[in-house]
Amino acid sequence: MSRIPLSTDLKTRTGAPDKDARLKNCYVEVRGESSAVRRRPSAQGGVAVGSGVAQGGIGFNIAGTDYFIGVWGDTITPYTGGGTTWDSGTAYSIGDHVSVGFEDYWALTDNTGSQPPSSDWSAGYVPAVPFSGTYATWDQSGTGSGVQLSNGNLTVSLGGEFVKSTISKITGKHYWELHIDSIQIDVAIGIGARSSSGVDPTYTVGWTSLGEHESWKILNGNAQVYGDLYGAGDIVGVALDLDIGTIEYFLNGVSQGVAYSNLKVLAPSGPWFAFLDESYGAGFNCTLTANFGASPFAYPVPNGYNPGLYTP
Amino acid sequence: MTVTVANLPYSFSPSSSSQSNTGFMFKNAYDAWYYSNSTATATQITDIDYPGYHAYSCTLTSAGTTATAVVAAGHGLSVGDSVTIAGATQTEYNGTYNVATVADSTHFTYTFAGSATTPATGTITATGGAVTVPGIAFIDGYFVVMDTNGILYTSGLNDATAWNALDFAAAQEEPGSGKAIGKTPGYVIAFKEWSLEPYYDAANAVGLPLSPVQNQMKLIGCASGDSLANLDGMLFWVSQTRQKGRGVHVMFGIDVALVSTPDIERILNLSTLATVYSFGVKIAGHAFYVLTLVDQNITLVYDAVTKLWAQWSSLTLGTPVSVTSITLSGTTATVTATAHGLVDGDPVLISGADQAVYNGIKVSKYIDANSYSFETTAGTTTPATGTITSTPYTETYFKYTKYIHALGKDLLQHESDGTLAELVETAYQDVGKPVNVVIRTGKVDGGTTDIKRFASFELIGNKANGTAYVRHSDDDYVTNSTYRPVDLSADRSILRRLGAARRRSFEIKYLDNTALLVGAADIEVV
């Protein structure tokens, strides 16, 4: 029987890490004439304070309060600690992560409004449940011949016509995004209701902007000034709350305010589709790419909204 | 606040009065700011004598390929400085150039393609100046920075926003470009390409208040300004000399010592040093200098207490693969997943099984390209149900690349996702991701190359609620046996019947979310 110590310095004959003796993610404790190997300290409490490349920071006391003042990308952000809180009413799903006071928690269940620590949350890692449903795409059926779909039926060239999504909703809160690839004429970005094959034009809600006129919100063809101008390259977020009957738009992550709040009155049983309408723009063309949730969103999903338009 | 130049490393330095912190200066290579505690505002340092970039309104004329800029309000440019011309209607003038000549404080020239109408029209700006190296030193009320030409500049006394045109001096005892500036107790250290020069506060009445420490210039240079890190008053950096390539040196006061080994220097000499991260942290009674070489995909860690080098890494989730089936036999779960992408012993994340014991972070035992197994609890429903995925991990350099002691904690910034985390002894995962602990021994031969039968291998250490995985190599680390699990909670954490070899190295892998302290291995050789 022979006893070999496990403590060792890093060795390499070639510089490559796959050969020769070494310790990875541990260090040596020396106790008298013996030694032992202990795993390294680890990082806990991943808090999303800033975004972008880490640039460093400084600990500083300002007017009696301790701060971490860090730079991410090109933005400097002061932080006083505490971590992330989970707003009351916000939905979370199994595996969602939150940090409170640099303690990690992962959701054990799908629920809303329970702040960690609670029985809904685990201090140990919980894997997310893989998505098993189906995300919406644009639906070729019921559209005119001018509509051209590509990119897995997520990119649509409208050709002076309209298109609706493959999935509709009657209840719930749903968020999706549209990237404006090109725009030649006003296109109404919004929702439409009540037809299983095509959309009944009696119930359409949209937001339109050409980038050189005013922007309007449109309900059944009646327009009112609303929101900022948008154009090619912009991302429009649509937040549809069918529980209370509102639709709110976001332009590049900035809320434009609730556009309409009478959807339950207008079409109480829906169902509501994602909808694009360029039907008064014959001879012109607009191209948009939808993200119904299959890809990461460009901007944060509003609190409490499902991240996409999908079934079940 | 938003600053103007992205994706550059920043340096920070607080100032202080006798009573409290009064503010701090921070900078990147081109711009600098001062945060005042009394006004709670961050102000960009625009003093023309600060050695960074400045924007000047100018007029332009040309003769042939020489353009002459006139800056009525004066400029701080020097020959060789980079300058970007913009706004000229005649676009031939626009672009980024090096200053060719400086006639006086209002005139400079640069060489361009020529053949442009003269004088130029439009609202023209020239943006440029000196480029500063990483680091800010604060000494006796002065902020000290250095540019890439090795010239040191000091701010006004207790005023980072005021810089005087005369308050500079060149660290020029040895030629070479400036690389970084740092501070040891009582000294400001100018790190250059092939040398370093310590300075002290000489209270010079005119010009730079600092003077070089006589006869203390060292012919040890700095290979990467971003490798400079302070640890307990010591400065560590990736060094270079004209004769011996790269190493890692440490400086305390004005004393210098080499801490790298030939093995570490082999790795350093392979690196381009294009992207380097470093920090120093004292934790768990140890003082670590953490050095990341991105192009080599490695983080090297020097323990200043034990004077040993180790490696740190991070695991990142890869792309999920759909699982066709999971079946259980005894305590062994066998996973079928086409092109799972794992090699023996890789950690893998199983998600989506209706039976919770199948989910989570597992250690894979390779069967073939489309199947592997892992150990779990016996008696669970088989086959598993649900929409199951298998997600491998990718191992990289340690992804937490910035360290700051703040809020009473050891804080780390994640390189790319921007999250802020606390480095603690009592955490055993990096925010839910396993830590790949590996202990690889040297070769054991018992003093003879005769063939030996290895009857047993027993890990000696603290009991842990986890499983280690052990494999061995008999051919100088070229190939390895498959991993065998060892229960660290058992009375004896022992493997038996290990075959025969002339020389053998062992590798222990541990991925569980529990503490690990092992001292030695008892090997029975017969």
XYZ file of N, CA, C and O in Angstrom, chain A residues 18-140:
492
model
N -4.776 19.143 -21.740
C -5.366 17.815 -21.634
C -4.380 16.760 -21.154
O -4.703 15.590 -21.107
N -3.166 17.145 -20.836
C -2.182 16.174 -20.369
C -1.476 16.707 -19.134
O -1.520 17.895 -18.841
N -0.824 15.838 -18.444
C 0.020 16.146 -17.294
C -0.806 16.526 -16.068
O -1.992 16.831 -16.153
N -0.089 16.500 -14.947
C -0.769 16.696 -13.667
C -1.268 18.121 -13.525
O -0.635 19.072 -13.998
N -2.407 18.266 -12.882
C -2.914 19.592 -12.577
C -4.155 19.499 -11.701
O -4.782 18.432 -11.603
N -4.462 20.616 -11.080
C -5.718 20.788 -10.360
C -6.578 21.747 -11.160
O -6.099 22.801 -11.584
N -7.827 21.370 -11.351
C -8.760 22.267 -12.030
C -9.897 22.580 -11.068
O -10.523 21.674 -10.507
N -10.155 23.851 -10.895
C -11.243 24.332 -10.044
C -11.080 23.885 -8.589
O -12.054 23.574 -7.908
N -9.844 23.816 -8.152
C -9.580 23.554 -6.740
C -8.242 24.152 -6.356
O -7.519 24.666 -7.208
N -7.947 24.110 -5.080
C -6.690 24.650 -4.593
C -6.208 23.779 -3.436
O -6.927 22.885 -2.984
N -4.995 24.060 -2.998
C -4.355 23.198 -2.006
C -4.403 23.860 -0.635
O -4.082 25.045 -0.490
N -4.820 23.078 0.351
C -4.736 23.486 1.750
C -3.526 22.790 2.360
O -3.393 21.569 2.242
N -2.663 23.550 2.998
C -1.496 22.965 3.658
C -1.744 22.955 5.152
O -2.078 23.986 5.735
N -1.630 21.790 5.740
C -1.846 21.635 7.188
C -0.653 20.890 7.763
O -0.578 19.658 7.651
N 0.250 21.649 8.363
C 1.453 21.014 8.880
C 2.234 20.402 7.740
O 2.549 21.075 6.759
N 2.536 19.125 7.880
C 3.308 18.462 6.842
C 2.422 17.789 5.804
O 2.923 17.187 4.856
N 1.108 17.866 5.997
C 0.225 17.241 5.019
C -0.514 18.324 4.235
O -0.492 19.498 4.583
N -1.162 17.911 3.201
C -1.917 18.848 2.387
C -3.171 18.161 1.880
O -3.276 16.927 1.887
N -4.131 18.972 1.476
C -5.375 18.446 0.932
C -5.829 19.358 -0.188
O -5.399 20.510 -0.299
N -6.710 18.824 -1.023
C -7.233 19.585 -2.154
C -8.679 19.935 -1.871
O -9.496 19.062 -1.545
N -9.017 21.225 -2.003
C -10.378 21.701 -1.754
C -10.895 22.381 -3.024
O -10.132 23.030 -3.740
N -12.172 22.245 -3.296
C -12.731 22.881 -4.487
C -12.726 24.389 -4.322
O -12.796 24.904 -3.214
N -12.659 25.101 -5.410
C -12.574 26.557 -5.370
C -13.893 27.180 -4.918
O -14.953 26.533 -5.022
N -13.851 28.432 -4.425
C -15.105 29.138 -4.182
C -15.889 29.267 -5.493
O -15.309 29.249 -6.578
N -17.198 29.401 -5.378
C -18.043 29.492 -6.566
C -18.861 30.773 -6.556
O -18.958 31.457 -5.537
N -19.431 31.067 -7.703
C -20.218 32.293 -7.878
C -21.678 31.989 -7.588
O -22.224 31.009 -8.094
N -22.295 32.819 -6.773
C -23.723 32.613 -6.514
C -24.453 33.948 -6.608
O -23.892 35.007 -6.387
N -25.758 33.853 -6.922
C -26.592 35.050 -6.959
C -26.395 35.870 -8.211
O -26.045 37.039 -8.148
N -26.576 35.272 -9.367
C -26.411 36.014 -10.613
C -27.487 37.083 -10.756
O -28.640 36.796 -11.024
N -27.090 38.330 -10.570
C -28.041 39.446 -10.616
C -27.854 40.201 -11.922
O -26.731 40.579 -12.267
N -28.927 40.431 -12.638
C -28.856 41.181 -13.888
C -28.928 42.674 -13.580
O -29.995 43.276 -13.594
N -27.777 43.260 -13.279
C -27.735 44.698 -12.985
C -27.605 45.473 -14.283
O -28.333 46.426 -14.546
N -26.655 45.113 -15.086
C -26.462 45.760 -16.378
C -26.403 44.698 -17.449
O -26.527 43.514 -17.169
N -26.241 45.111 -18.676
C -26.121 44.145 -19.763
C -24.958 44.561 -20.645
O -24.570 45.722 -20.684
N -24.420 43.589 -21.347
C -23.288 43.869 -22.205
C -21.998 43.400 -21.565
O -21.991 42.774 -20.508
N -20.914 43.694 -22.223
C -19.611 43.198 -21.799
C -19.227 43.815 -20.460
O -19.358 45.014 -20.235
N -18.755 42.985 -19.536
C -18.336 43.473 -18.226
C -17.078 44.317 -18.368
O -16.111 43.898 -18.989
N -17.115 45.507 -17.796
C -15.988 46.418 -17.922
C -15.322 46.710 -16.587
O -14.383 47.488 -16.537
N -15.841 46.180 -15.499
C -15.271 46.468 -14.195
C -16.121 47.452 -13.419
O -17.206 47.848 -13.856
N -15.628 47.838 -12.267
C -16.395 48.752 -11.430
C -15.634 49.095 -10.183
O -14.433 48.832 -10.073
N -16.352 49.668 -9.238
C -15.709 50.115 -8.017
C -16.724 50.049 -6.887
O -17.933 50.248 -7.109
N -16.266 49.717 -5.706
C -17.110 49.825 -4.529
C -16.961 51.213 -3.951
O -15.840 51.698 -3.783
N -18.068 51.863 -3.632
C -17.977 53.265 -3.250
C -19.111 53.620 -2.313
O -20.228 53.112 -2.463
N -18.797 54.487 -1.374
C -19.822 54.965 -0.455
C -20.244 56.360 -0.872
O -19.426 57.265 -0.958
N -21.525 56.509 -1.156
C -22.060 57.805 -1.558
C -23.113 58.214 -0.543
O -24.113 57.509 -0.368
N -22.845 59.294 0.124
C -23.791 59.853 1.092
C -24.257 58.798 2.094
O -25.440 58.711 2.428
N -23.329 57.999 2.538
C -23.634 57.025 3.570
C -24.155 55.692 3.071
O -24.395 54.788 3.871
N -24.331 55.550 1.766
C -24.833 54.290 1.203
C -23.729 53.623 0.395
O -23.082 54.271 -0.426
N -23.548 52.313 0.636
C -22.553 51.564 -0.130
C -23.111 51.198 -1.501
O -24.255 50.743 -1.619
N -22.298 51.392 -2.518
C -22.690 51.075 -3.891
C -21.648 50.159 -4.530
O -20.465 50.213 -4.193
N -22.109 49.350 -5.437
C -21.236 48.808 -6.465
C -21.553 49.620 -7.720
O -22.704 49.642 -8.175
N -20.540 50.276 -8.253
C -20.742 51.083 -9.455
C -20.001 50.386 -10.576
O -18.764 50.360 -10.599
N -20.745 49.772 -11.463
C -20.141 48.940 -12.490
C -20.412 49.466 -13.880
O -21.351 50.229 -14.108
N -19.562 49.043 -14.808
C -19.740 49.398 -16.207
C -20.026 48.126 -16.993
O -19.308 47.139 -16.876
N -21.107 48.157 -17.732
C -21.444 47.089 -18.659
C -21.576 47.726 -20.030
O -22.362 48.682 -20.191
N -20.870 47.198 -21.013
C -20.916 47.814 -22.328
C -20.483 49.258 -22.224
O -19.381 49.554 -21.772
N -21.348 50.190 -22.590
C -21.004 51.603 -22.504
C -21.866 52.320 -21.476
O -22.063 53.527 -21.548
N -22.382 51.569 -20.517
C -23.257 52.182 -19.519
C -22.738 51.906 -18.121
O -22.374 50.779 -17.793
N -22.699 52.932 -17.306
C -22.298 52.762 -15.910
C -23.553 52.740 -15.063
O -24.463 53.562 -15.240
N -23.641 51.751 -14.194
C -24.860 51.547 -13.423
C -24.524 51.387 -11.948
O -23.747 50.497 -11.590
N -25.068 52.216 -11.090
C -24.877 52.029 -9.656
C -25.835 50.983 -9.119
O -26.956 50.825 -9.623
N -25.394 50.241 -8.117
C -26.197 49.135 -7.584
C -25.975 49.068 -6.082
O -24.844 49.130 -5.612
N -27.046 48.952 -5.348
C -26.937 48.944 -3.887
C -27.162 47.562 -3.310
O -27.241 47.405 -2.093
N -27.284 46.559 -4.139
C -27.491 45.203 -3.648
C -28.963 44.866 -3.571
O -29.819 45.596 -4.078
N -29.243 43.753 -2.974
C -30.637 43.354 -2.800
C -31.082 42.336 -3.812
O -31.839 41.434 -3.493
N -30.630 42.428 -5.029
C -30.983 41.434 -6.028
C -32.300 41.714 -6.710
O -32.894 42.777 -6.578
N -32.753 40.717 -7.419
C -33.962 40.834 -8.203
C -35.176 40.523 -7.336
O -35.115 39.659 -6.472
N -36.260 41.213 -7.524
C -37.503 40.824 -6.880
C -38.468 40.342 -7.944
O -38.352 40.687 -9.110
N -39.386 39.524 -7.509
C -40.365 38.992 -8.446
C -41.671 39.716 -8.180
O -42.293 39.540 -7.132
N -42.063 40.556 -9.139
C -43.217 41.410 -8.916
C -44.492 40.590 -8.735
O -44.711 39.597 -9.425
N -45.299 41.033 -7.819
C -46.569 40.363 -7.579
C -47.387 40.300 -8.863
O -47.507 41.285 -9.598
N -47.908 39.148 -9.147
C -48.720 38.983 -10.345
C -47.936 38.544 -11.559
O -48.514 38.213 -12.580
N -46.609 38.528 -11.451
C -45.800 38.136 -12.598
C -45.733 36.615 -12.685
O -45.451 35.944 -11.702
N -45.966 36.125 -13.871
C -45.924 34.679 -14.051
C -44.478 34.193 -14.071
O -43.591 34.891 -14.537
N -44.253 33.029 -13.501
C -42.962 32.371 -13.634
C -43.196 30.903 -13.918
O -44.270 30.359 -13.645
N -42.180 30.310 -14.499
C -42.280 28.916 -14.911
C -41.188 28.113 -14.242
O -40.174 28.663 -13.797
N -41.392 26.819 -14.203
C -40.401 25.927 -13.605
C -39.018 26.202 -14.201
O -38.852 26.261 -15.420
N -38.044 26.407 -13.333
C -36.676 26.645 -13.796
C -36.306 28.103 -13.905
O -35.128 28.418 -14.091
N -37.266 29.034 -13.792
C -36.919 30.450 -13.828
C -36.007 30.779 -12.658
O -36.180 30.270 -11.547
N -35.054 31.646 -12.889
C -34.049 31.989 -11.879
C -34.272 33.406 -11.362
O -34.640 34.304 -12.117
N -34.061 33.565 -10.067
C -34.130 34.891 -9.470
C -33.082 34.934 -8.361
O -32.739 33.915 -7.768
N -32.540 36.113 -8.130
C -31.530 36.276 -7.096
C -32.001 37.318 -6.098
O -32.410 38.411 -6.485
N -31.975 36.979 -4.852
C -32.359 37.911 -3.792
C -31.204 37.971 -2.799
O -30.855 36.966 -2.187
N -30.604 39.156 -2.656
C -29.479 39.297 -1.740
C -28.342 38.348 -2.068
O -27.707 37.804 -1.169
N -28.089 38.149 -3.339
C -27.049 37.242 -3.825
C -27.283 35.793 -3.381
O -26.346 35.017 -3.204
N -28.552 35.448 -3.177
C -28.938 34.050 -2.991
C -29.729 33.640 -4.226
O -30.611 34.374 -4.685
N -29.419 32.462 -4.765
C -30.092 31.985 -5.975
C -31.364 31.223 -5.633
O -31.387 30.444 -4.670
N -32.381 31.427 -6.438
C -33.616 30.638 -6.327
C -34.075 30.260 -7.725
O -33.960 31.041 -8.674
N -34.636 29.047 -7.821
C -35.210 28.582 -9.075
C -36.650 28.147 -8.811
O -36.938 27.499 -7.779
N -37.543 28.501 -9.737
C -38.962 28.192 -9.554
C -39.196 26.686 -9.643
O -38.699 26.019 -10.552
N -39.983 26.188 -8.678
C -40.335 24.766 -8.652
C -41.628 24.488 -9.389
O -41.972 23.336 -9.640
N -42.362 25.554 -9.704
C -43.691 25.370 -10.268
C -44.036 26.546 -11.157
O -43.359 27.576 -11.142
N -45.078 26.380 -11.946
C -45.614 27.497 -12.722
C -46.623 28.217 -11.840
O -47.567 27.604 -11.347
N -46.409 29.493 -11.624
C -47.295 30.213 -10.721
C -47.118 31.706 -10.950
O -46.404 32.133 -11.871
N -47.741 32.498 -10.112
C -47.582 33.947 -10.141
C -47.490 34.464 -8.716
O -48.091 33.914 -7.804
N -46.706 35.506 -8.537
C -46.814 36.348 -7.367
C -46.257 35.841 -6.069
O -46.448 36.476 -5.052
N -45.534 34.742 -6.029
C -44.968 34.275 -4.782
C -43.502 34.663 -4.730
O -42.686 34.171 -5.504
N -43.172 35.565 -3.825
C -41.802 36.044 -3.740
C -40.898 34.973 -3.143
O -41.255 34.361 -2.134
N -39.707 34.764 -3.714
C -38.754 33.901 -3.028
C -38.167 34.617 -1.810
O -38.052 35.845 -1.851
N -37.856 33.914 -0.737
C -38.020 32.460 -0.598
C -39.449 32.088 -0.223
O -40.079 32.767 0.585
N -39.928 31.031 -0.841
C -41.229 30.473 -0.509
C -41.245 29.049 -1.039
O -40.268 28.594 -1.653
N -42.351 28.370 -0.814
C -42.417 26.974 -1.240
C -42.409 26.845 -2.759
O -42.217 25.747 -3.284
N -42.633 27.943 -3.472
C -42.583 27.892 -4.930
C -41.156 27.871 -5.464
O -40.940 27.663 -6.658
N -40.201 28.147 -4.583
C -38.833 28.362 -5.046
C -37.876 27.415 -4.342
O -38.034 27.110 -3.172
N -36.824 27.014 -5.083
C -35.791 26.133 -4.540
C -34.459 26.876 -4.534
O -34.143 27.614 -5.474
N -33.678 26.646 -3.471
C -32.336 27.224 -3.426
C -31.365 26.411 -4.287
O -30.257 26.860 -4.556
N -31.775 25.231 -4.693
C -30.960 24.413 -5.581
C -31.432 24.549 -7.017
O -32.593 24.887 -7.280
N -30.547 24.256 -7.928
C -30.866 24.424 -9.345
C -32.029 23.528 -9.760
O -32.071 22.349 -9.423
N -32.963 24.100 -10.497
C -34.099 23.359 -11.041
C -34.104 23.570 -12.550
O -34.171 24.710 -13.011
N -34.005 22.506 -13.331
C -34.000 22.705 -14.782
C -35.370 23.124 -15.298
O -36.404 22.730 -14.759
N -35.356 23.930 -16.330
C -36.597 24.347 -16.960
C -37.224 23.180 -17.711
O -36.539 22.236 -18.112
N -38.507 23.242 -17.874
C -39.215 22.214 -18.642
C -39.149 22.597 -20.116
O -39.511 23.716 -20.472
N -38.646 21.712 -20.955
C -38.550 22.065 -22.377
C -39.920 22.401 -22.945
O -40.940 21.815 -22.570
N -39.940 23.349 -23.851
C -41.189 23.746 -24.491
C -41.677 22.614 -25.381
O -40.940 22.090 -26.204
N -42.929 22.236 -25.203
C -43.457 21.118 -25.985
C -44.640 21.534 -26.845
O -45.268 20.688 -27.480
N -44.968 22.812 -26.845
C -46.107 23.266 -27.619
C -45.718 23.662 -29.028
O -44.683 23.253 -29.553
N -46.564 24.475 -29.642
C -46.334 24.939 -31.012
C -46.434 26.452 -31.047
O -47.397 27.030 -30.533
N -45.416 27.071 -31.619
C -45.454 28.525 -31.774
C -46.217 28.900 -33.036
O -46.222 28.167 -34.036
N -46.845 30.046 -33.009
C -47.581 30.542 -34.169
C -46.625 30.875 -35.303
O -45.434 31.140 -35.085
N -47.142 30.830 -36.505
C -46.466 31.378 -37.688
C -47.537 32.155 -38.448
O -48.686 32.250 -37.997
N -47.195 32.717 -39.595
C -48.209 33.355 -40.426
C -48.943 32.290 -41.239
O -48.341 31.297 -41.666
N -50.210 32.519 -41.450
C -51.092 31.532 -42.084
C -51.366 31.945 -43.531
O -51.945 33.001 -43.778
N -50.926 31.095 -44.456
C -51.120 31.412 -45.874
C -52.584 31.320 -46.269
O -53.048 32.014 -47.185
